[in-house]
Coordinates of C-alpha atoms and ligand atoms in Angstrom, one line a residue:
X1 CA 9.2 4.9 -0.5
X2 CA 10.2 8.3 -0.6
X3 CA 8.3 11.0 1.0
X4 CA 7.8 14.7 0.9
X5 CA 6.3 17.5 3.5
X6 CA 6.3 20.9 3.3
X7 CA 5.1 23.7 5.5
X8 CA 4.0 27.6 5.0
X9 CA 2.7 29.6 8.2
X10 CA 3.6 31.2 11.5
X11 CA 5.6 28.4 13.2
X12 CA 8.9 27.4 13.5
X13 CA 8.9 25.4 10.7
X14 CA 11.6 22.7 11.4
X15 CA 10.0 20.9 14.3
X16 CA 7.2 20.8 11.7
X17 CA 8.9 19.0 9.3
X18 CA 11.0 16.7 11.6
X19 CA 7.5 15.6 13.1
X20 CA 6.2 15.2 9.7
X21 CA 9.2 12.6 8.3
X22 CA 9.0 10.7 11.7
X23 CA 5.2 9.8 10.6
X24 CA 6.2 8.9 6.6
X25 CA 8.9 6.8 8.2
X26 CA 6.4 3.5 7.6
X27 CA 7.2 4.2 3.8
X28 CA 10.9 3.3 3.6
X29 CA 13.9 5.3 3.1
X30 CA 17.7 5.8 3.5
X31 CA 18.5 9.3 4.0
X32 CA 16.8 12.7 4.9
X33 CA 16.7 16.4 4.6
X34 CA 15.1 19.5 5.2
X35 CA 15.7 23.2 3.7
X36 CA 14.2 26.0 5.1
X37 CA 13.2 30.3 4.5
X38 CA 11.2 32.8 5.6
X39 CA 9.5 36.0 4.4
X40 CA 12.7 38.1 5.8
X41 CA 15.6 35.5 5.0
X42 CA 17.9 36.3 2.0
X43 CA 18.9 32.4 1.2
X44 CA 18.3 29.0 2.1
X45 CA 19.3 26.9 5.1
X46 CA 19.8 23.0 4.4
X47 CA 20.5 20.0 6.3
X48 CA 20.7 16.2 4.4
X49 CA 22.0 13.0 6.4
X50 CA 22.3 9.3 5.5
X51 CA 19.9 7.5 7.5
X52 CA 17.0 7.7 9.4
X53 CA 15.5 11.1 10.2
X54 CA 16.6 11.0 13.7
X55 CA 19.8 11.0 12.5
X56 CA 18.8 14.6 10.8
X57 CA 17.3 16.0 13.6
X58 CA 20.9 15.5 15.6
X59 CA 22.5 17.5 12.8
X60 CA 19.8 20.6 12.9
X61 CA 22.0 23.5 14.4
X62 CA 20.4 25.3 17.5
X63 CA 19.6 28.3 15.0
X64 CA 17.5 26.4 12.3
X65 CA 14.5 28.9 13.2
X66 CA 12.5 30.0 9.6
X67 CA 8.9 29.3 8.8
X68 CA 9.0 28.0 5.5
X69 CA 10.6 25.0 4.2
X70 CA 9.7 21.5 2.2
X71 CA 11.8 18.5 3.6
X72 CA 12.0 14.4 2.2
X73 CA 12.9 11.1 3.3
X74 CA 14.6 9.7 0.2
X75 CA 14.7 6.0 -1.5
X76 CA 17.5 5.5 -3.6
X77 CA 17.2 4.6 -7.3
X78 CA 20.1 6.6 -8.7
X79 CA 22.9 6.9 -6.9
X80 CA 23.5 5.0 -3.6
X81 CA 21.7 6.3 -0.3
X82 CA 24.3 9.1 1.1
X83 CA 24.5 12.5 2.4
X84 CA 24.9 14.0 -1.2
X85 CA 22.0 12.1 -2.5
X86 CA 19.7 12.7 -0.2
X87 CA 17.1 16.0 -1.1
X88 CA 16.3 18.6 -1.1
X89 CA 18.7 19.1 -4.4
X90 CA 19.8 23.0 -4.8
X91 CA 21.3 24.9 -7.9
X92 CA 24.8 26.4 -8.0
X93 CA 23.6 29.7 -6.3
X94 CA 21.8 28.1 -3.7
X95 CA 18.9 29.9 -4.6
X96 CA 16.2 27.0 -5.8
X97 CA 15.7 23.5 -3.4
X98 CA 13.9 21.0 -5.0
X99 CA 12.5 17.3 -3.3
X100 CA 11.4 15.0 -5.6
X101 CA 9.1 11.5 -5.5
X102 CA 9.1 9.6 -8.6
X103 CA 11.6 9.0 -11.9
X104 CA 13.1 11.2 -14.9
X105 CA 13.4 8.8 -17.0
X106 CA 15.7 11.0 -19.1
X107 CA 17.4 12.1 -16.2
X108 CA 20.8 10.9 -17.9
X109 CA 20.1 12.6 -21.2
X110 CA 19.4 16.2 -19.6
X111 CA 22.1 16.0 -17.1
X112 CA 24.8 15.4 -20.2
X113 CA 23.4 18.1 -21.8
X114 CA 23.7 20.2 -19.2
X115 CA 27.2 18.9 -18.1
X116 CA 28.3 20.3 -21.7
X117 CA 26.7 23.4 -20.7
X118 CA 28.9 23.7 -17.6
X119 CA 26.8 22.8 -15.0
X120 CA 28.0 21.0 -12.3
X121 CA 26.6 18.4 -10.3
X122 CA 27.1 17.3 -6.7
X123 CA 24.9 14.4 -6.7
X124 CA 24.2 11.4 -8.3
X125 CA 20.4 11.2 -8.6
X126 CA 17.6 12.2 -11.6
X127 CA 16.3 14.9 -9.5
X128 CA 19.4 17.5 -9.5
X129 CA 18.6 17.8 -13.3
X130 CA 15.3 19.4 -12.6
X131 CA 16.5 21.6 -10.3
X132 CA 19.1 23.3 -12.6
X133 CA 16.7 23.4 -14.7
X134 CA 14.5 25.8 -12.8
X135 CA 17.4 27.9 -12.1
X136 CA 18.3 28.2 -15.7
X137 CA 14.8 29.4 -16.3
X138 CA 15.1 33.1 -16.7
X139 CA 10.9 33.2 -16.4
X140 CA 9.1 36.3 -14.2
X141 CA 7.4 33.7 -12.5
X142 CA 8.8 31.1 -10.2
X143 CA 5.4 28.9 -11.4
X144 CA 6.4 29.4 -14.8
X145 CA 10.3 28.6 -14.3
X146 CA 9.2 25.6 -12.7
X147 CA 6.3 24.4 -15.8
X148 CA 9.6 25.2 -18.5
X149 CA 11.5 22.7 -16.6
X150 CA 9.2 20.2 -16.4
X151 CA 8.3 20.9 -20.3
X152 CA 12.0 18.6 -20.5
X153 CA 11.3 15.7 -17.7
X154 CA 10.1 12.2 -19.1
X155 CA 9.1 9.9 -15.8
X156 CA 7.1 10.4 -12.7
X157 CA 7.0 13.4 -9.9
X158 CA 5.7 14.6 -7.1
X159 CA 7.8 17.8 -6.3
X160 CA 8.3 20.8 -4.2
X161 CA 9.8 23.5 -4.9
X162 CA 11.3 26.5 -2.6
X163 CA 13.0 29.5 -4.4
X164 CA 15.0 31.8 -2.4
X165 CA 13.9 35.2 -4.6
X166 CA 10.5 33.4 -3.8
X167 CA 9.9 33.0 -0.1
X168 CA 6.2 33.8 0.1
X169 CA 5.5 30.1 -1.6
X170 CA 5.7 26.7 -2.1
X171 CA 5.3 25.3 -6.0
X172 CA 4.4 22.0 -6.2
X173 CA 3.4 19.7 -9.1
X174 CA 2.3 15.7 -9.5
X175 CA 2.7 13.9 -12.5
X176 CA 2.1 9.6 -11.4
X177 CA 3.1 10.6 -7.5
X178 CA 0.9 11.7 -5.0
X179 CA 0.4 15.1 -3.5
X180 CA -2.1 16.7 -1.4
X181 CA -2.4 19.9 0.1
X182 CA -3.2 20.6 3.4
X183 CA -5.2 23.8 4.6
X184 CA -4.8 25.1 7.8
X185 CA -5.5 28.5 9.1
X186 CA -3.2 31.4 8.0
X187 CA -0.6 28.2 7.5
X188 CA -0.5 25.5 4.3
X189 CA 1.2 21.9 4.7
X190 CA 1.9 19.8 1.7
X191 CA 2.6 16.5 1.7
X192 CA 3.2 13.2 -0.1
X193 CA 1.0 11.3 2.0
X194 CA -1.8 12.6 4.5
X195 CA -0.1 10.7 7.6
X196 CA 2.4 13.8 7.4
X197 CA 0.0 15.9 8.0
X198 CA -2.9 14.9 9.6
X199 CA -2.4 16.0 12.8
X200 CA -2.6 19.5 11.6
X201 CA -5.3 19.9 9.7
X202 CA -8.0 16.8 8.1
X203 CA -9.2 19.5 5.6
X204 CA -6.7 18.6 2.6
X205 CA -6.6 18.7 -1.6
X206 CA -5.4 15.8 -3.5
X207 CA -3.5 17.2 -6.9
X208 CA -4.2 15.6 -9.9
X209 CA -1.8 14.1 -12.5
X210 CA -0.8 17.3 -14.2
X211 CA -1.4 19.6 -11.9
X212 CA 0.6 22.4 -9.9
X213 CA 0.1 24.5 -7.0
X214 CA 1.4 27.3 -5.2
X215 CA 0.8 27.5 -1.9
X216 CA 1.1 30.8 0.7
X217 CA 0.6 30.9 3.6
X218 CA -3.4 31.9 3.5
X219 CA -4.1 30.8 0.1
X220 CA -3.5 28.3 -2.7
X221 CA -4.2 28.2 -5.9
X222 CA -3.8 24.5 -8.3
X223 CA -3.8 24.7 -12.0
X224 CA -2.7 22.6 -14.7
X225 CA 1.0 22.2 -16.2
X226 CA -0.5 23.7 -18.9
X227 CA -1.1 27.1 -16.9
X228 CA -5.1 27.1 -16.6
X229 CA -7.2 27.3 -13.8
X230 CA -8.4 24.0 -11.7
X231 CA -10.6 24.0 -9.0
X232 CA -10.2 21.9 -6.2
X233 CA -12.2 21.8 -3.3
X234 CA -11.1 20.5 0.1
X235 CA -12.3 17.9 1.3
X236 CA -12.2 15.9 5.4
X237 CA -9.6 13.2 5.8
X238 CA -11.9 10.5 7.6
X239 CA -8.8 9.3 9.4
X240 CA -8.1 11.0 12.6
X241 CA -4.3 12.0 13.8
X242 CA -4.4 9.2 16.8
X243 CA -4.9 6.1 13.9
X244 CA -1.2 7.1 13.4
X245 CA 0.0 6.5 16.5
X246 CA 1.1 3.1 18.3
X247 CA -1.8 3.0 20.8
X248 CA -0.1 0.6 23.5
X249 CA 1.4 -1.8 20.9
X250 CA 4.6 -2.3 20.9
X251 CA 4.5 -2.2 16.7
X252 CA 2.3 -0.9 14.3
X253 CA 1.7 -5.1 12.9
X254 CA 0.9 -5.9 15.9
X255 CA -1.7 -3.3 16.6
X256 CA -2.9 -3.9 13.0
X257 CA -3.4 -6.9 13.7
X258 CA -5.6 -7.0 16.6
X259 CA -7.6 -4.4 14.7
X260 CA -8.9 -6.3 12.2
X261 CA -12.1 -7.7 14.5
X262 CA -13.1 -3.7 13.9
X263 CA -11.5 -3.5 10.6
X264 CA -14.1 -5.9 9.5
X265 CA -17.2 -4.4 11.0
X266 CA -16.1 -0.7 9.4
X267 CA -16.4 -2.9 5.9
X268 CA -19.3 -4.1 6.4
X269 CA -20.8 -1.3 8.0
X270 CA -23.7 0.6 5.9
X271 CA -23.8 -2.2 3.1
X272 CA -25.4 -5.3 3.9
X273 CA -29.1 -5.3 2.9
X274 CA -31.6 -8.0 4.5
X275 CA -34.3 -7.4 2.9
X276 CA -33.1 -8.7 -0.9
X277 CA -30.0 -10.7 1.1
X278 CA -27.4 -8.7 -0.7
X279 CA -25.2 -6.0 -0.4
X280 CA -25.2 -2.1 -1.6
X281 CA -22.0 -1.5 -2.9
X282 CA -22.7 2.5 -3.7
X283 CA -19.2 3.0 -5.2
X284 CA -19.9 0.7 -8.0
X285 CA -21.9 1.9 -10.3
X286 CA -22.9 -1.0 -11.7
X287 CA -26.5 -1.5 -12.3
X288 CA -27.9 -5.1 -13.0
X289 CA -27.9 -4.5 -16.4
X290 CA -24.3 -4.0 -17.2
X291 CA -23.4 -6.8 -14.1
X292 CA -25.6 -9.5 -16.1
X293 CA -23.5 -8.9 -19.1
X294 CA -19.8 -9.1 -17.3
X295 CA -18.6 -12.6 -18.7
X296 CA -14.9 -13.0 -16.8
X297 CA -13.4 -10.9 -13.8
X298 CA -10.0 -10.6 -14.0
X299 CA -8.1 -9.0 -10.7
X300 CA -5.1 -7.5 -10.2
X301 CA -3.0 -6.6 -7.9
X302 CA 0.7 -7.0 -6.3
X303 CA 2.2 -9.1 -3.1
X304 CA -0.9 -9.6 -0.3
X305 CA -3.2 -7.9 -2.8
X306 CA -2.4 -10.1 -5.2
X307 CA -3.2 -13.0 -2.7
X308 CA -6.7 -10.9 -1.8
X309 CA -7.1 -10.9 -5.1
X310 CA -7.0 -15.0 -5.6
X311 CA -9.5 -15.4 -2.7
X312 CA -11.9 -12.6 -4.4
X313 CA -11.5 -14.6 -7.6
X314 CA -12.7 -17.4 -5.8
X315 CA -15.5 -16.2 -4.5
X316 CA -16.4 -14.7 -7.4
X317 CA -16.7 -18.2 -8.9
X318 CA -18.6 -19.7 -6.3
X319 CA -21.2 -17.0 -5.5
X320 CA -21.6 -15.2 -8.7
X321 CA -20.4 -18.2 -11.0
X322 CA -18.6 -16.3 -13.2
X323 CA -15.1 -17.2 -14.6
X324 CA -12.5 -15.2 -12.4
X325 CA -8.7 -15.6 -11.8
X326 CA -6.1 -13.2 -10.5
X327 CA -2.8 -12.1 -11.6
X328 CA -0.1 -10.1 -10.3
X329 CA -0.4 -6.8 -11.9
X330 CA 3.5 -6.7 -12.2
X331 CA 3.2 -9.3 -15.2
X332 CA -0.1 -8.2 -16.5
X333 CA 1.3 -4.9 -17.5
X334 CA 4.3 -5.9 -19.6
X335 CA 2.3 -9.0 -21.4
X336 CA -0.1 -7.0 -23.7
X337 CA -2.7 -8.9 -22.5
X338 CA -5.9 -9.5 -24.6
X339 CA -8.1 -6.8 -23.1
X340 CA -12.4 -8.0 -23.5
X341 CA -15.1 -5.5 -23.4
X342 CA -17.4 -8.1 -21.7
X343 CA -14.6 -9.0 -18.7
X344 CA -14.9 -6.7 -15.6
X345 CA -11.3 -5.8 -14.6
X346 CA -10.6 -5.2 -10.7
X347 CA -7.5 -3.2 -9.7
X348 CA -6.5 -4.2 -5.9
X349 CA -4.1 -2.2 -4.3
X350 CA -3.9 -1.2 -0.2
X351 CA -2.1 2.1 -0.7
X352 CA -4.2 2.6 -3.9
X353 CA -0.2 3.8 -5.1
X354 CA 1.8 0.5 -6.3
X355 CA 2.9 1.8 -9.5
X356 CA 2.6 -1.6 -11.2
X357 CA -1.1 -1.6 -10.2
X358 CA -1.7 1.8 -11.5
X359 CA 0.2 1.6 -15.0
X360 CA -2.2 -2.1 -15.7
X361 CA -4.6 0.5 -14.8
X362 CA -3.6 2.8 -17.2
X363 CA -3.3 0.4 -19.5
X364 CA -6.4 -1.3 -19.2
X365 CA -8.5 2.1 -19.7
X366 CA -6.0 3.5 -22.8
X367 CA -7.6 -0.3 -24.4
X368 CA -11.3 1.1 -23.2
X369 CA -11.4 -1.4 -20.0
X370 CA -13.9 -0.8 -17.5
X371 CA -12.0 -1.1 -14.0
X372 CA -12.7 -0.7 -10.6
X373 CA -10.7 -0.4 -7.4
X374 CA -10.5 -2.1 -4.3
X375 CA -8.4 0.5 -2.1
X376 CA -7.8 1.1 1.3
X377 CA -6.4 4.7 0.6
X378 CA -9.1 6.9 0.0
X379 CA -8.2 9.5 -3.2
X380 CA -5.3 7.8 -3.7
X381 CA -4.1 7.3 -7.7
X382 CA -5.6 3.6 -8.2
X383 CA -8.9 5.0 -6.9
X384 CA -8.3 8.4 -9.0
X385 CA -7.6 6.1 -12.2
X386 CA -10.5 3.4 -11.5
X387 CA -13.9 3.8 -13.1
X388 CA -15.5 2.4 -10.3
X389 CA -14.8 1.1 -6.9
X390 CA -15.1 -0.2 -3.1
X391 CA -13.3 1.4 -0.2
X392 CA -12.2 -1.0 2.2
X393 CA -12.1 1.2 4.7
X394 CA -9.5 -0.3 7.3
X395 CA -7.9 2.8 8.4
X396 CA -4.1 3.8 7.6
X397 CA -1.9 0.4 8.0
X398 CA 1.7 1.9 8.3
X399 CA 3.4 -1.6 8.9
X400 CA 5.0 -2.5 6.2
X401 CA 4.0 -5.5 6.3
X402 CA 0.2 -5.8 5.0
X403 CA -2.4 -7.5 7.6
X404 CA -5.8 -5.6 8.5
X405 CA -5.8 -4.4 5.1
X406 CA -5.2 -8.0 3.5
X407 CA -8.5 -9.3 5.5
X408 CA -10.6 -6.3 4.8
X409 CA -10.0 -6.9 0.8
X410 CA -11.1 -10.3 1.0
X411 CA -14.3 -8.9 2.9
X412 CA -14.6 -6.8 0.4
X413 CA -14.4 -9.4 -2.0
X414 CA -17.2 -10.7 -0.3
X415 CA -19.6 -8.5 -0.9
X416 CA -18.6 -8.3 -4.6
X417 CA -19.2 -11.4 -4.7
X418 CA -22.1 -11.6 -2.9
X419 CA -23.7 -8.6 -5.1
X420 CA -22.9 -10.0 -8.3
X421 CA -23.9 -13.4 -7.7
X422 CA -27.4 -11.8 -6.2
X423 CA -28.3 -10.3 -9.2
X424 CA -27.2 -13.4 -11.3
X425 CA -27.9 -17.1 -9.6
X426 CA -27.6 -16.8 -6.2
X427 CA -30.3 -17.7 -4.2
X428 CA -32.1 -16.0 -1.6
X429 CA -31.3 -18.5 1.1
X430 CA -27.7 -18.8 0.0
X431 CA -27.4 -14.8 0.7
X432 CA -28.7 -15.1 3.8
X433 CA -26.3 -17.9 4.5
X434 CA -22.9 -15.9 2.8
X435 CA -24.7 -12.4 5.3
X436 CA -24.6 -14.5 8.2
X437 CA -21.1 -15.5 8.1
X438 CA -19.9 -12.0 6.9
X439 CA -21.8 -10.9 10.4
X440 CA -19.7 -13.5 12.3
X441 CA -16.2 -12.0 11.3
X442 CA -15.5 -9.5 13.8
X443 CA -16.3 -12.0 17.0
X444 CA -14.8 -15.2 15.5
X445 CA -11.8 -12.2 14.6
X446 CA -11.9 -11.7 18.2
X447 CA -12.2 -15.3 19.3
X448 CA -8.9 -16.3 17.2
X449 CA -7.0 -13.5 18.4
X450 CA -7.4 -15.2 21.7
X451 CA -5.1 -17.9 21.0
X452 CA -2.2 -15.5 21.1
X453 CA 0.0 -17.3 23.9
X454 CA -0.3 -20.7 22.0
X455 CA 1.0 -19.1 18.3
X456 CA 3.4 -17.4 20.2
X457 CA 4.9 -20.4 21.7
X458 CA 4.5 -22.3 18.4
X459 CA 6.9 -19.4 17.2
X460 CA 9.4 -20.1 19.5
X461 CA 10.2 -23.5 17.5
X462 CA 9.6 -21.9 14.3
X463 CA 12.0 -19.7 14.7
X464 CA 14.7 -22.2 14.4
X465 CA 13.8 -23.1 10.8
X466 CA 15.8 -22.5 7.8
X467 CA 12.7 -22.6 5.4
X468 CA 9.4 -23.7 6.1
X469 CA 6.3 -25.2 3.3
X470 CA 3.4 -23.8 3.5
X471 CA 0.1 -25.6 1.7
X472 CA -3.3 -25.3 0.9
X473 CA -5.8 -26.8 -1.5
X474 CA -8.5 -24.9 -3.7
X475 CA -10.1 -21.8 -1.0
X476 CA -7.1 -23.0 1.3
X477 CA -4.4 -22.0 -1.7
X478 CA -4.4 -18.3 -1.7
X479 CA -3.9 -18.5 2.2
X480 CA -0.8 -20.9 2.4
X481 CA 0.7 -18.3 -0.1
X482 CA -0.3 -15.1 1.9
X483 CA 1.1 -17.3 4.8
X484 CA 4.4 -17.6 3.4
X485 CA 4.9 -14.2 1.8
X486 CA 4.2 -13.0 5.3
X487 CA 7.1 -14.8 7.4
X488 CA 9.2 -14.2 4.6
X489 CA 8.9 -10.5 4.7
X490 CA 8.9 -10.2 8.1
X491 CA 11.5 -13.1 9.7
X492 CA 13.4 -13.4 6.5
X493 CA 13.0 -17.1 6.7
X494 CA 12.8 -18.5 3.3
X495 CA 8.9 -20.2 2.5
X496 CA 7.3 -21.9 -0.4
X497 CA 3.8 -22.2 -0.4
X498 CA 2.4 -25.0 -2.7
X499 CA -0.7 -26.0 -3.4
X500 CA -1.3 -29.5 -1.3
X501 CA -2.4 -31.7 -4.8
X502 CA 1.0 -30.9 -6.1
X503 CA 3.1 -32.2 -3.2
X504 CA 3.6 -35.5 -5.0
X505 CA 5.4 -33.8 -8.4
X506 CA 7.9 -32.6 -7.0
X507 CA 7.8 -30.7 -3.4
X508 CA 7.8 -34.4 -1.0
X509 CA 11.2 -34.5 -1.7
X510 CA 12.1 -32.0 0.3
X511 CA 10.0 -33.2 3.3
X512 CA 12.3 -34.3 6.2
X513 CA 12.3 -32.9 9.9
X514 CA 14.1 -30.5 9.6
X515 CA 11.7 -28.5 7.2
X516 CA 8.1 -27.7 9.1
X517 CA 5.2 -27.8 6.5
X518 CA 2.8 -25.3 7.5
X519 CA -0.6 -27.1 5.8
X520 CA -4.6 -24.9 5.9
X521 CA -6.8 -27.7 6.5
X522 CA -10.6 -26.2 6.1
X523 CA -13.8 -28.7 6.9
X524 CA -15.1 -28.7 3.5
X525 CA -15.6 -31.4 1.0
X526 CA -11.8 -31.4 0.3
X527 CA -10.9 -32.4 3.8
X528 CA -10.2 -36.1 3.3
X529 CA -7.6 -34.8 0.4
X530 CA -6.5 -32.7 3.0
X531 CA -6.1 -35.3 5.1
X532 CA -4.6 -37.5 3.0
X533 CA -1.5 -35.2 2.3
X534 CA -0.7 -34.5 5.9
X535 CA -0.1 -38.2 6.0
X536 CA 2.1 -38.4 3.3
X537 CA 4.4 -35.7 5.4
X538 CA 3.8 -37.7 8.1
X539 CA 5.2 -40.3 6.4
X540 CA 8.1 -38.8 5.9
X541 CA 8.9 -37.5 8.6
X542 CA 8.2 -34.0 8.3
X543 CA 6.5 -31.6 11.3
X544 CA 3.4 -30.7 10.7
X545 CA 1.6 -27.1 12.0
X546 CA -2.0 -27.7 11.1
X547 CA -4.4 -24.3 10.4
X548 CA -7.8 -26.7 10.8
X549 CA -11.1 -26.4 12.0
X550 CA -10.7 -29.5 14.0
X551 CA -7.5 -31.1 15.4
X552 CA -6.0 -33.1 13.3
X553 CA -4.3 -36.2 14.4
X554 CA -1.3 -36.0 11.9
X555 CA -0.1 -32.7 12.6
X556 CA 1.8 -32.3 15.7
X557 CA -0.1 -29.3 16.1
X558 CA -3.5 -27.4 15.0
X559 CA -4.5 -24.1 15.3
X560 CA -8.1 -24.7 15.9
X561 CA -10.2 -21.8 13.5
X562 CA -13.5 -20.9 14.4
X563 CA -15.7 -22.6 11.1
X564 CA -18.5 -20.0 9.0
X565 CA -19.3 -21.1 5.6
X566 CA -17.2 -22.7 3.5
X567 CA -16.5 -19.4 1.3
X568 CA -15.5 -17.3 3.9
X569 CA -13.3 -19.4 5.5
X570 CA -9.4 -18.3 3.9
X571 CA -11.2 -14.8 5.2
X572 CA -10.1 -16.2 8.9
X573 CA -7.6 -18.6 8.7
X574 CA -4.6 -16.3 7.4
X575 CA -5.1 -14.4 10.9
X576 CA -3.1 -17.1 12.8
X577 CA -0.8 -17.2 10.3
X578 CA -0.1 -13.4 11.0
X579 CA 0.0 -14.1 14.7
X580 CA 3.3 -16.4 14.0
X581 CA 4.9 -14.3 11.3
X582 CA 4.6 -12.1 14.1
X583 CA 6.0 -13.7 16.9
X584 CA 9.0 -15.8 14.6
X585 CA 9.9 -12.7 13.7
X586 CA 10.2 -11.1 17.5
X587 CA 11.9 -14.4 18.7
X588 CA 14.4 -13.6 16.0
X589 CA 15.0 -9.5 16.9
X590 CA 13.7 -8.6 13.4
X591 CA 12.4 -4.9 12.7
X592 CA 9.3 -6.1 12.6
X593 CA 7.7 -2.4 10.9
X594 CA 10.4 -1.6 8.3
X595 CA 11.5 -5.3 6.9
X596 CA 14.8 -4.7 5.3
X597 CA 14.8 -3.7 1.6
X598 CA 11.1 -3.1 1.5
X599 CA 9.0 0.1 1.5
X600 CA 5.3 0.1 2.4
X601 CA 4.0 1.5 -0.7
X602 CA 6.0 0.6 -3.9
X603 CA 5.7 4.1 -6.5
X604 CA 8.5 2.9 -8.5
X605 CA 9.1 0.5 -11.3
Ligands
M6R701 O1 -0.1 -1.0 -1.9 P1 -0.6 -2.5 -2.6 O2 -1.9 -3.1 -1.8 O3 -0.9 -2.1 -3.5 O4 0.5 -2.7 -2.3 C1 1.2 -3.8 -2.9 C2 2.4 -4.6 -2.1 O5 3.6 -4.2 -2.6 C3 2.2 -5.2 -0.8 O6 1.4 -5.7 -0.6 C4 3.8 -6.3 -0.2 O7 3.5 -7.3 -0.5 C5 3.2 -5.8 1.5 N1 5.3 -5.8 1.8 C6 2.9 -7.4 2.1 O8 2.7 -7.2 3.3

């Protein structure tokens, strides 16, 4: 999705902005642009290009110097990807430049009014209306011009504005799309994502919705869109610039799969309480009294986070004996759900920006619900909107395809389930058992990743498949769903996940040698039932890859996974299938870190 980066200071701005844009590339985009000025300049200089940041870089002329600028990567919503539709957008006098993330809902209405007033539009974007509205204001200060323009806007925005007549400042505003200020030594940065500025400063101020800021080289001021001053103190970003580097791997996906043992170690660190066989979740703000009143848990997330939520719901039911279920936030927000005061709502999101999840949280809060967040990005919109929550501490995830955040989110759910369980009926010995299981996870992950070569060989075979079936039962089903999503998004091979118990109700009709089945077969009370499903597939000449705790006779190949506690097994069983998806995509020559049509953070509807 779109990305913003801006700088004001003494350094040559164009290379800084281009570097910032490169760091935002992982979010997904189709065009990019940059506009610059400097205190002595009389106007703005702009370059835009459809395509990648390197295409933009190729167009930047030699004498493109300045010390202030804003830049953007665009993900097309209004108007196709093109040079004209790329941001920044300028007014007719080339004085006002705007970059914008989000969607202006009343853009067509505003555009029609402006055209009727004689304004000529150069692009099809919603953003351009904002540029003209700012340009038409005759307020004395730039801040007031922006404020006046924003009064006409309905929708979401994170914006940065540069004005040739006010070239000592950048004005930014946020409503539903992140804006972060980076505080440097006599220089300031602005970005929609800390990834763009963390190589220069780790001191950041995250704006709230309805907040604006003016940044100058040696100063910043924050205030509401109504004009009242706000106090926003800088915080230190815990992620370092190196965490965004590839670290010797060929792709971020590979790097992130191999970071999982360390990542799991981080989500556990400091949280286990051996004395009471439970865990401390500092951000939860839920005392034992309140926790006992929870009658139901409803988990909301999208894509991979939804699948982690499905695993979490089962853990909560098993360990805490509280009825729990997960639902795609994208569905929940549209179905006028009954909001129950005794239900604990849990919003799950790696980025903390996914609009469908954020909208569900806002709707829930509007109806008086208590919402917890399970989020990776500290200070993100969902983390801020939720009443309390747990960070998953996976570190930055750059690949569009989520891997380590999935695993850490499932571990965070195990912690939540254990916490709720130990307040209710989970025994001390079961608490101890789960804690021992959690502690084994990092080493077991390492063990599993050592089998990469075996999985790579299998992937060569699977790369020839046109379609694949993933099956699992109860604990194995969400694992199958996630593995199927992983494969399809990165390799573009069609994949479908089904509960193994449902095979005979339809999907058996598909079984034939050309449709491989990946079966999740944990060593639990359902082992024999799962084996029966493998028999059924084999009897119809289906090819089977089993992910199991022991060799499966009916399978053509078994990836043997280390056994943990039954409740925690789903955390580990998906990991070899991340590698399978990765190597299948590699064999097919796919763009692994940026699969087609997908974005890392889906910040629009
Ligand atoms: O940032 P979030 O966890 O809220 O993102 C939700 C989904 O968009 C995301 O998990 C998506 O399904 C990924 N591409 C999965 O790999």
